[in-house]
Coordinates of C-alpha atoms and ligand atoms in Angstrom, one line a residue:
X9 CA 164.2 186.7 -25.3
X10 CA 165.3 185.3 -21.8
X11 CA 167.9 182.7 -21.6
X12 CA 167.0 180.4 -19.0
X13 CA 167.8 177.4 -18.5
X14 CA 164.8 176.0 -19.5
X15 CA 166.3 177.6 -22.7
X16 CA 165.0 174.6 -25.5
X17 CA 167.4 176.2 -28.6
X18 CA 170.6 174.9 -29.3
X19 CA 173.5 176.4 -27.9
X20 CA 176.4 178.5 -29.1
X21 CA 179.6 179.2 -27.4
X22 CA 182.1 181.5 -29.2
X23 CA 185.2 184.0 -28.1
X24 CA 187.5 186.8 -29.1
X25 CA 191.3 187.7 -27.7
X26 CA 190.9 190.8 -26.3
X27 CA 193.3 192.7 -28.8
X28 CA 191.9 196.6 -28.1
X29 CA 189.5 198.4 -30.5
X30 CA 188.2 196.3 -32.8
X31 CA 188.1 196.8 -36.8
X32 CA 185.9 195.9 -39.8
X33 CA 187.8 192.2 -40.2
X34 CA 187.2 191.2 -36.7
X35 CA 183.3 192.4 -37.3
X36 CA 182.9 191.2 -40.9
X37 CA 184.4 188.2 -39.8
X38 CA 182.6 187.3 -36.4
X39 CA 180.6 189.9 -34.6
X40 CA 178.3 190.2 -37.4
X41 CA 177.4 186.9 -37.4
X42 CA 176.5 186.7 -33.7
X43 CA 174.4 189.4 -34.0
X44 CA 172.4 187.7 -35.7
X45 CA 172.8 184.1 -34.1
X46 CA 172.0 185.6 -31.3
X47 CA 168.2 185.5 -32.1
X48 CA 168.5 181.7 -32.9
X49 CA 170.4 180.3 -30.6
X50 CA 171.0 180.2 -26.9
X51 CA 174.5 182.1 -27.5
X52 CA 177.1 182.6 -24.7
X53 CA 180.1 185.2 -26.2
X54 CA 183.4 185.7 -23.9
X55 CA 186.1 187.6 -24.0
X56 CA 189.1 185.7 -23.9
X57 CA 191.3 187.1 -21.5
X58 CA 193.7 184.2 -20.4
X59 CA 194.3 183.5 -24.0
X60 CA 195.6 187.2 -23.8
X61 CA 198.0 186.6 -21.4
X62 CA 199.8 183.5 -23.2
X63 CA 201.1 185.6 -25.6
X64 CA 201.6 189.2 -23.5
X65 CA 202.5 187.6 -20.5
X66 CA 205.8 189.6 -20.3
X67 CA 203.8 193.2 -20.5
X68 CA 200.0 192.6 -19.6
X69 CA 199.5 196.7 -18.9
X70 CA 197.4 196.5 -22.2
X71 CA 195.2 194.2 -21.2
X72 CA 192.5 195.3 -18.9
X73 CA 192.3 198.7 -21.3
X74 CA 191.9 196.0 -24.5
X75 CA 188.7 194.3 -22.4
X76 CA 186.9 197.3 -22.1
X77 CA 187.5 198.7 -25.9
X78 CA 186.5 194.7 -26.5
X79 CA 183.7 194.9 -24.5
X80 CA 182.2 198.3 -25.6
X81 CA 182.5 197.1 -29.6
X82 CA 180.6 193.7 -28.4
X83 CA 177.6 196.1 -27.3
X84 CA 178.1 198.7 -30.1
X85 CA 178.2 195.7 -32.7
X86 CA 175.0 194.8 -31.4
X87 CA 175.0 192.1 -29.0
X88 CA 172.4 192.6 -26.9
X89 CA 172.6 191.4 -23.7
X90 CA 169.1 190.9 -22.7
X91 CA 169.7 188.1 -26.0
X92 CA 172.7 186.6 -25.0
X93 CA 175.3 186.2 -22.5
X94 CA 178.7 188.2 -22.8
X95 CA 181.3 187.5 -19.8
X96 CA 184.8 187.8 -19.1
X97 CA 187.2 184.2 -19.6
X98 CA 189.1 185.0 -16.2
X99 CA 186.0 186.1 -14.2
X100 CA 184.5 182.6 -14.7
X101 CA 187.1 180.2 -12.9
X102 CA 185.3 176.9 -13.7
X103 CA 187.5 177.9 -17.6
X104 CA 190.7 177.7 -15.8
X105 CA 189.3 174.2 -13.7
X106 CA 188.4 172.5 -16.7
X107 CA 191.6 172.9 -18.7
X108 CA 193.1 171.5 -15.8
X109 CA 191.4 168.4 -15.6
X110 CA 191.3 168.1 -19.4
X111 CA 195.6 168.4 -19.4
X112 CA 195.6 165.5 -17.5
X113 CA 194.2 163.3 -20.4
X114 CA 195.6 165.3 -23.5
X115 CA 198.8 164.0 -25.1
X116 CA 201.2 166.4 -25.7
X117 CA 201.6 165.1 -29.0
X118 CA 198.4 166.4 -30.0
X119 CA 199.2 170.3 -28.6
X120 CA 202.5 170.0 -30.8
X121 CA 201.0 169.0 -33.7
X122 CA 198.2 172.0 -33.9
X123 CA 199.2 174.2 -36.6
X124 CA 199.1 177.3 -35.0
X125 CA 201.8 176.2 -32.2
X126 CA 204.4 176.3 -34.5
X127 CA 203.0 179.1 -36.7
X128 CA 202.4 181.7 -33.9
X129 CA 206.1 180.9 -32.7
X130 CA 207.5 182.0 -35.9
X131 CA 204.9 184.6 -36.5
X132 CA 205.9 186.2 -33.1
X133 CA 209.9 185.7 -32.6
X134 CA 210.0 188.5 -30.8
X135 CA 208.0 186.7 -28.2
X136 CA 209.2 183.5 -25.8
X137 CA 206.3 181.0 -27.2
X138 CA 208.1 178.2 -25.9
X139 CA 206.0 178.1 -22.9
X140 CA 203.6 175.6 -21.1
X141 CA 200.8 178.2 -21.2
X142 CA 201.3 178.8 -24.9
X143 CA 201.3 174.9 -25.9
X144 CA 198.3 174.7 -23.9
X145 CA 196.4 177.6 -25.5
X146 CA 194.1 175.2 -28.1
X147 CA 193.1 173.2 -24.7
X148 CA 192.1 175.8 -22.5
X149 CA 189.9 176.8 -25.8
X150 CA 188.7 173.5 -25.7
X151 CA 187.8 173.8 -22.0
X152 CA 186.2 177.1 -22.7
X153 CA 183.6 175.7 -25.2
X154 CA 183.0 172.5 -23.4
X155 CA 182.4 174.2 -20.2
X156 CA 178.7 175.2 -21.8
X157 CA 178.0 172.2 -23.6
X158 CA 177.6 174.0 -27.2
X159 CA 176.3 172.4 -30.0
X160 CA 177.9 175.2 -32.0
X161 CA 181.1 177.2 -31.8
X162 CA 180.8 179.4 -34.9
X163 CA 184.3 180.3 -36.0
X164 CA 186.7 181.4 -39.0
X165 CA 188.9 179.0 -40.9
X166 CA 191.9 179.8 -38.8
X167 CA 189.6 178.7 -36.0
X168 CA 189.0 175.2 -36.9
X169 CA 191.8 173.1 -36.2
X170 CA 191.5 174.4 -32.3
X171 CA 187.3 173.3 -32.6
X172 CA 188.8 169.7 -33.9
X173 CA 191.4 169.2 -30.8
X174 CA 188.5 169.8 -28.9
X175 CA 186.3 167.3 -30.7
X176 CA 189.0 165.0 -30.4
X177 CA 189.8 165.8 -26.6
X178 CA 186.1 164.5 -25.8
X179 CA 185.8 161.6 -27.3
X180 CA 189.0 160.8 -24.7
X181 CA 187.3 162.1 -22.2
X182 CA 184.6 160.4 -22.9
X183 CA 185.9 157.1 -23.0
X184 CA 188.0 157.3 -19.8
X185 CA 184.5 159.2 -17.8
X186 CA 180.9 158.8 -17.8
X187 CA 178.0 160.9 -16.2
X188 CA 175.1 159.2 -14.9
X189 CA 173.5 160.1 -18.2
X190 CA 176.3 158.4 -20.5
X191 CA 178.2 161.4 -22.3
X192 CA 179.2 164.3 -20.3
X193 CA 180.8 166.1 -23.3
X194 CA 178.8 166.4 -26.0
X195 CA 181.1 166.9 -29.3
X196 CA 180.9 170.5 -30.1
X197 CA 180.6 170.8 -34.5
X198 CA 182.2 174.0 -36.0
X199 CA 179.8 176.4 -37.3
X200 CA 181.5 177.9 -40.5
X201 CA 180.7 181.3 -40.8
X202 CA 180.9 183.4 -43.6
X203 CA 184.0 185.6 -43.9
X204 CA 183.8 187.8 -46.6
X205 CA 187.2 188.7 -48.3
X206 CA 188.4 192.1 -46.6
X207 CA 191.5 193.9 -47.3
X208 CA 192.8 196.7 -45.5
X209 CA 194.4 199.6 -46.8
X210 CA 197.7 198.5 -47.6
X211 CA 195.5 195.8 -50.5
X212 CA 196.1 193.0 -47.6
X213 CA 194.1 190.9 -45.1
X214 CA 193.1 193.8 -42.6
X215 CA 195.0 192.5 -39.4
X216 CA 196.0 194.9 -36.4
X217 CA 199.8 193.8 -36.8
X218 CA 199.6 194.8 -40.6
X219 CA 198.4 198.2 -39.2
X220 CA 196.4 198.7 -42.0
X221 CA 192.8 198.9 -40.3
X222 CA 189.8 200.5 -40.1
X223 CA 188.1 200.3 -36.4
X224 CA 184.3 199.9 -35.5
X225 CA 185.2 203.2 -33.6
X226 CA 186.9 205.2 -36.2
X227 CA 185.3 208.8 -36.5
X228 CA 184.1 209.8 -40.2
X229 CA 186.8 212.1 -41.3
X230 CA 189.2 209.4 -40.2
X231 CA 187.5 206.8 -42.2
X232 CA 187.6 208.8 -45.3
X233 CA 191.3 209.5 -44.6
X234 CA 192.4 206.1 -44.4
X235 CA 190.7 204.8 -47.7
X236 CA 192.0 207.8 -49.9
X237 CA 195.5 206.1 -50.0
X238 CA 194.4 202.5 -50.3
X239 CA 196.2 200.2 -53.0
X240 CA 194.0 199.6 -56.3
X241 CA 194.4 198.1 -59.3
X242 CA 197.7 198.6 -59.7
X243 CA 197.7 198.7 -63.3
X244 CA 195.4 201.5 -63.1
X245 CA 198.4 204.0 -63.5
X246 CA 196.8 207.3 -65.1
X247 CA 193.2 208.6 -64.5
X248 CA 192.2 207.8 -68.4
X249 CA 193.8 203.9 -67.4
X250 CA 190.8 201.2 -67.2
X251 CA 190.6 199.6 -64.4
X252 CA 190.0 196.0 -63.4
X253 CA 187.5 195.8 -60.1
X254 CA 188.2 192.1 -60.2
X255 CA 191.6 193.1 -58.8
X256 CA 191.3 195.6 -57.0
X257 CA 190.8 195.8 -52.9
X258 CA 189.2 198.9 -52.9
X259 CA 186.1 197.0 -54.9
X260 CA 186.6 194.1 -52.4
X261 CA 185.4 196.5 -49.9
X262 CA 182.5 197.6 -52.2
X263 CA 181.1 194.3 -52.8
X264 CA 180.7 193.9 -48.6
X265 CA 179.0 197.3 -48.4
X266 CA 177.9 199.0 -50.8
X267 CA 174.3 198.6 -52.7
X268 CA 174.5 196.5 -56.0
X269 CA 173.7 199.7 -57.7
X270 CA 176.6 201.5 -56.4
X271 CA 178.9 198.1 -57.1
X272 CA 177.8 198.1 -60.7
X273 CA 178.6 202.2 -60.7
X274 CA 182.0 201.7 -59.8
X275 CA 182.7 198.4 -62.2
X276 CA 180.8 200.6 -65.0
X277 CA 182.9 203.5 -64.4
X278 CA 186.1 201.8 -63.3
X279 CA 186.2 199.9 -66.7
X280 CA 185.4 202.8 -68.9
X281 CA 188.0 204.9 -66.8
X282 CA 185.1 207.3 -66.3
X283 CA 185.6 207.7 -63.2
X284 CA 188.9 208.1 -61.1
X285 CA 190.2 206.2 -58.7
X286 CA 189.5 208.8 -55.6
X287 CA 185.6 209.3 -56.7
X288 CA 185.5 205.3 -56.6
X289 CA 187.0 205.5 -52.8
X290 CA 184.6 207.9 -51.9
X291 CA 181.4 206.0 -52.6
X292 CA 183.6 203.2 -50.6
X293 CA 183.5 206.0 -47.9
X294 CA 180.1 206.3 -47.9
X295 CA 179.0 202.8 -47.5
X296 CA 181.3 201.9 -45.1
X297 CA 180.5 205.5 -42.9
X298 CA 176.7 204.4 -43.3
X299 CA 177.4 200.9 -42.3
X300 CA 178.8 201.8 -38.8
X301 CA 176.6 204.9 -38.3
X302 CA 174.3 202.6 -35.8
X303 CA 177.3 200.9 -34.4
X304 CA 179.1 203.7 -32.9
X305 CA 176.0 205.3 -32.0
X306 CA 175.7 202.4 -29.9
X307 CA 179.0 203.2 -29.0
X308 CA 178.7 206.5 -27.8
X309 CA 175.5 205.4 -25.9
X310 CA 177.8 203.1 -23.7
X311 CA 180.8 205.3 -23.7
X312 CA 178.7 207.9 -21.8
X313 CA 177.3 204.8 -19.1
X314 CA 180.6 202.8 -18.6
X315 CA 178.9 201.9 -15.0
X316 CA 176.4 200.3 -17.3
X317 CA 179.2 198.1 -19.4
X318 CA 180.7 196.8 -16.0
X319 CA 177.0 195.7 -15.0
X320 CA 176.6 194.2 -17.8
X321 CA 179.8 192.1 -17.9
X322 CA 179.1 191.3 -14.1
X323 CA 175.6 190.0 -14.6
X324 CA 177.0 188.2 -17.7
X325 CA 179.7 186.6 -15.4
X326 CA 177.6 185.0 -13.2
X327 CA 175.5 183.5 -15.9
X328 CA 178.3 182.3 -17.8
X329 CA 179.8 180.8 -14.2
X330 CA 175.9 179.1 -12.9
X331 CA 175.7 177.3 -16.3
X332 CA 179.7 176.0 -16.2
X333 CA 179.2 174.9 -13.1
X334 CA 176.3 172.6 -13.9
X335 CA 179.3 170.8 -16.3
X336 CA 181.9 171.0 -13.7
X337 CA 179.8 169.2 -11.1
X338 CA 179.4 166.1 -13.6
X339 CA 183.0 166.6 -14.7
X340 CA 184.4 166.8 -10.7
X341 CA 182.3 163.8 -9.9
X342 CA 183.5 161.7 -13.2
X343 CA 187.0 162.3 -12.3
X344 CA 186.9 160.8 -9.0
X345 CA 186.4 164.3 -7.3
X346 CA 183.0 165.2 -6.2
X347 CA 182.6 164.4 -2.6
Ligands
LIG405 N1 191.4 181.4 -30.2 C1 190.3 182.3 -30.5 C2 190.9 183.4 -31.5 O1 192.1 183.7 -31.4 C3 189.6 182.9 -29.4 C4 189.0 181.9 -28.5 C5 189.4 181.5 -27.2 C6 187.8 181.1 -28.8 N2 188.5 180.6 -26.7 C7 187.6 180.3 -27.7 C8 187.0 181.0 -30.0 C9 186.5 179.4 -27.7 C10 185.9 180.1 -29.9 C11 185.7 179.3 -28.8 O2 190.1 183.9 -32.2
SF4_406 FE1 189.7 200.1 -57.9 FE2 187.6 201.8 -58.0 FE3 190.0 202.6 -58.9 FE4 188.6 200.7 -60.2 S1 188.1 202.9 -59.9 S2 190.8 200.6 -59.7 S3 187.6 199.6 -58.6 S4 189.5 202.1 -56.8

């Protein structure tokens, strides 16, 4: 399916920090559900490079490595670009034009009072958050989805307090500007999507900083390796101990991939104490080994053509940049700066 811009489905906008090889909690919880919004909407993904920078602006030699790894899990994941549009944030200046003319109406009160302003700067003392770039992080999200005039931005809870600024920085805008059409900024709704409960192998939310992760890329053996010392029930002390799946990580994992005959296995054997603990991990093994099989065959597939990822992301570019710059010609000449 082309994506013209005769394009009559709604439209999508969505984007990820571009944090290096990405794991099973950054698929479960978005990539997945592109892949298959991708097919129903008119979806423009990004990675979010400039966001990058507000927090690793002191040491930014990861950066251009993390796009790639970002990029090359985008494609193995599934996104197909003759479906949707994947760019770069940075490559697509119009981003960085927007946020500009959107500072100039946003209160400041409204940056400080976003959650994560205050929750990032104690999360990351080791970093100088106290910066203009940082307070400005939610708006230059904002100026990233309003740029393509979505009607969706499909996002995780932690997500949706940034979507709500944004909702809140149009109607401003809105009432100080008009386009010859009324509304230049259509209000952008959050589209929930499901985030299924995944633990990593320590028995807490899988998160890179926890480092207890399991990546897209991860060979087989390696897989296997990280989930034979995952946390369980931890009342499960001796092999002939029941256990209690309801509390236990390792079925957390079960219950996003594997089979419901394999789930009811483990909770029949797990309760019964009929099977150990290690046998229970290896079924976990399996599921999760056949679950990325086509994904990092997709992987490989790039990995061999990386002249073929940089087309990609260039052709992806300029699509992303020809439809922001239909907004930013209605925006420039709103503000008093067209001619
Ligand atoms: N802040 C988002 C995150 O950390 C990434 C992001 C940047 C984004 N711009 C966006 C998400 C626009 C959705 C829409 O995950
Ligand atoms: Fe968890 Fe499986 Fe062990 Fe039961 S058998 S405690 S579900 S790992």
């Amino acid at each position: 399916m082309s994506n013209t811009s005769s394009d009559q489905r709604k439209r999508v906008l969505s984007g990820m920090r571009p944090t290096g090889k990405l794991h099973l909690g950054n698929y479960m919880g978005a990539l997945y559900n592109w892949v298959r919004l991708q097919h129903e909407y008119e979806c423009y993904f990004f990675i979010a490079d400039w966001h990058a920078l507000t927090t690793d602006y002191a040491d930014p030699s990861k950066i251009p490595g993390n796009i790639k790894d970002v990029a090359l899990d985008f494609l193995a994941a599934g996104l197909d670009p003759e479906a949707c549009t994947i760019f770069v944030q940075s490559k697509v200046p119009q981003h960085a034009e927007l946020h500009l003319l959107l500072s100039m109406i946003t209160p400041l009160s409204w940056l400080e009072r976003v959650p994560t302003y205050k929750d990032q700067q104690e999360q990351l003392k080791e970093k100088d958050l106290a910066t203009y770039g940082f307070l400005g992080y939610p708006l230059l999200q904002s100026a990233d989805i309003l740029l393509y005039q979505p009607d969706f931005v499909p996002v995780g809870q932690d997500q949706v307090a940034h979507v709500e600024l944004t909702r809140e920085v149009t109607r401003r805008f809105n009432q100080f500007y008009q386009g010859k059409a009324g509304d230049i900024l259509p209000e952008p709704k959050v589209l929930l999507t499901p985030s299924p409960k995944l633990p990593g192998t320590d028995g807490r939310k899988m998160s890179k900083s926890y480092g207890n992760t399991i990546l897209l890329s991860d060979p087989e053996p390696v897989i296997r390796q990280k989930l034979k010392p995952m946390v369980t029930d931890p009342a499960r002390v001796r092999r002939t101990d029941p256990g209690n799946p309801d509390v236990c990580p390792v079925f957390d994992l079960h219950k996003v991939f594997s089979s419901a005959e394999v789930q009811l296995q483990a909770r029949e054997g797990c309760t019964t104490a009929s099977i150990g603990c290690i046998q229970c991990k290896g079924w976990v093994a399996d599921a999760v080994v056949a679950a990325l099989a086509p994904v990092q065959e997709r992987r490989a597939k790039y990995e061999t053509d990386p002249g073929l990822v940089t087309e990609i992301l260039e052709a992806g570019n300029l699509k992303a940049a020809v439809r922001a710059e239909v907004t930013m010609r209605e925006a420039r000449v709103a503000v008093g700066l067209g001619g």
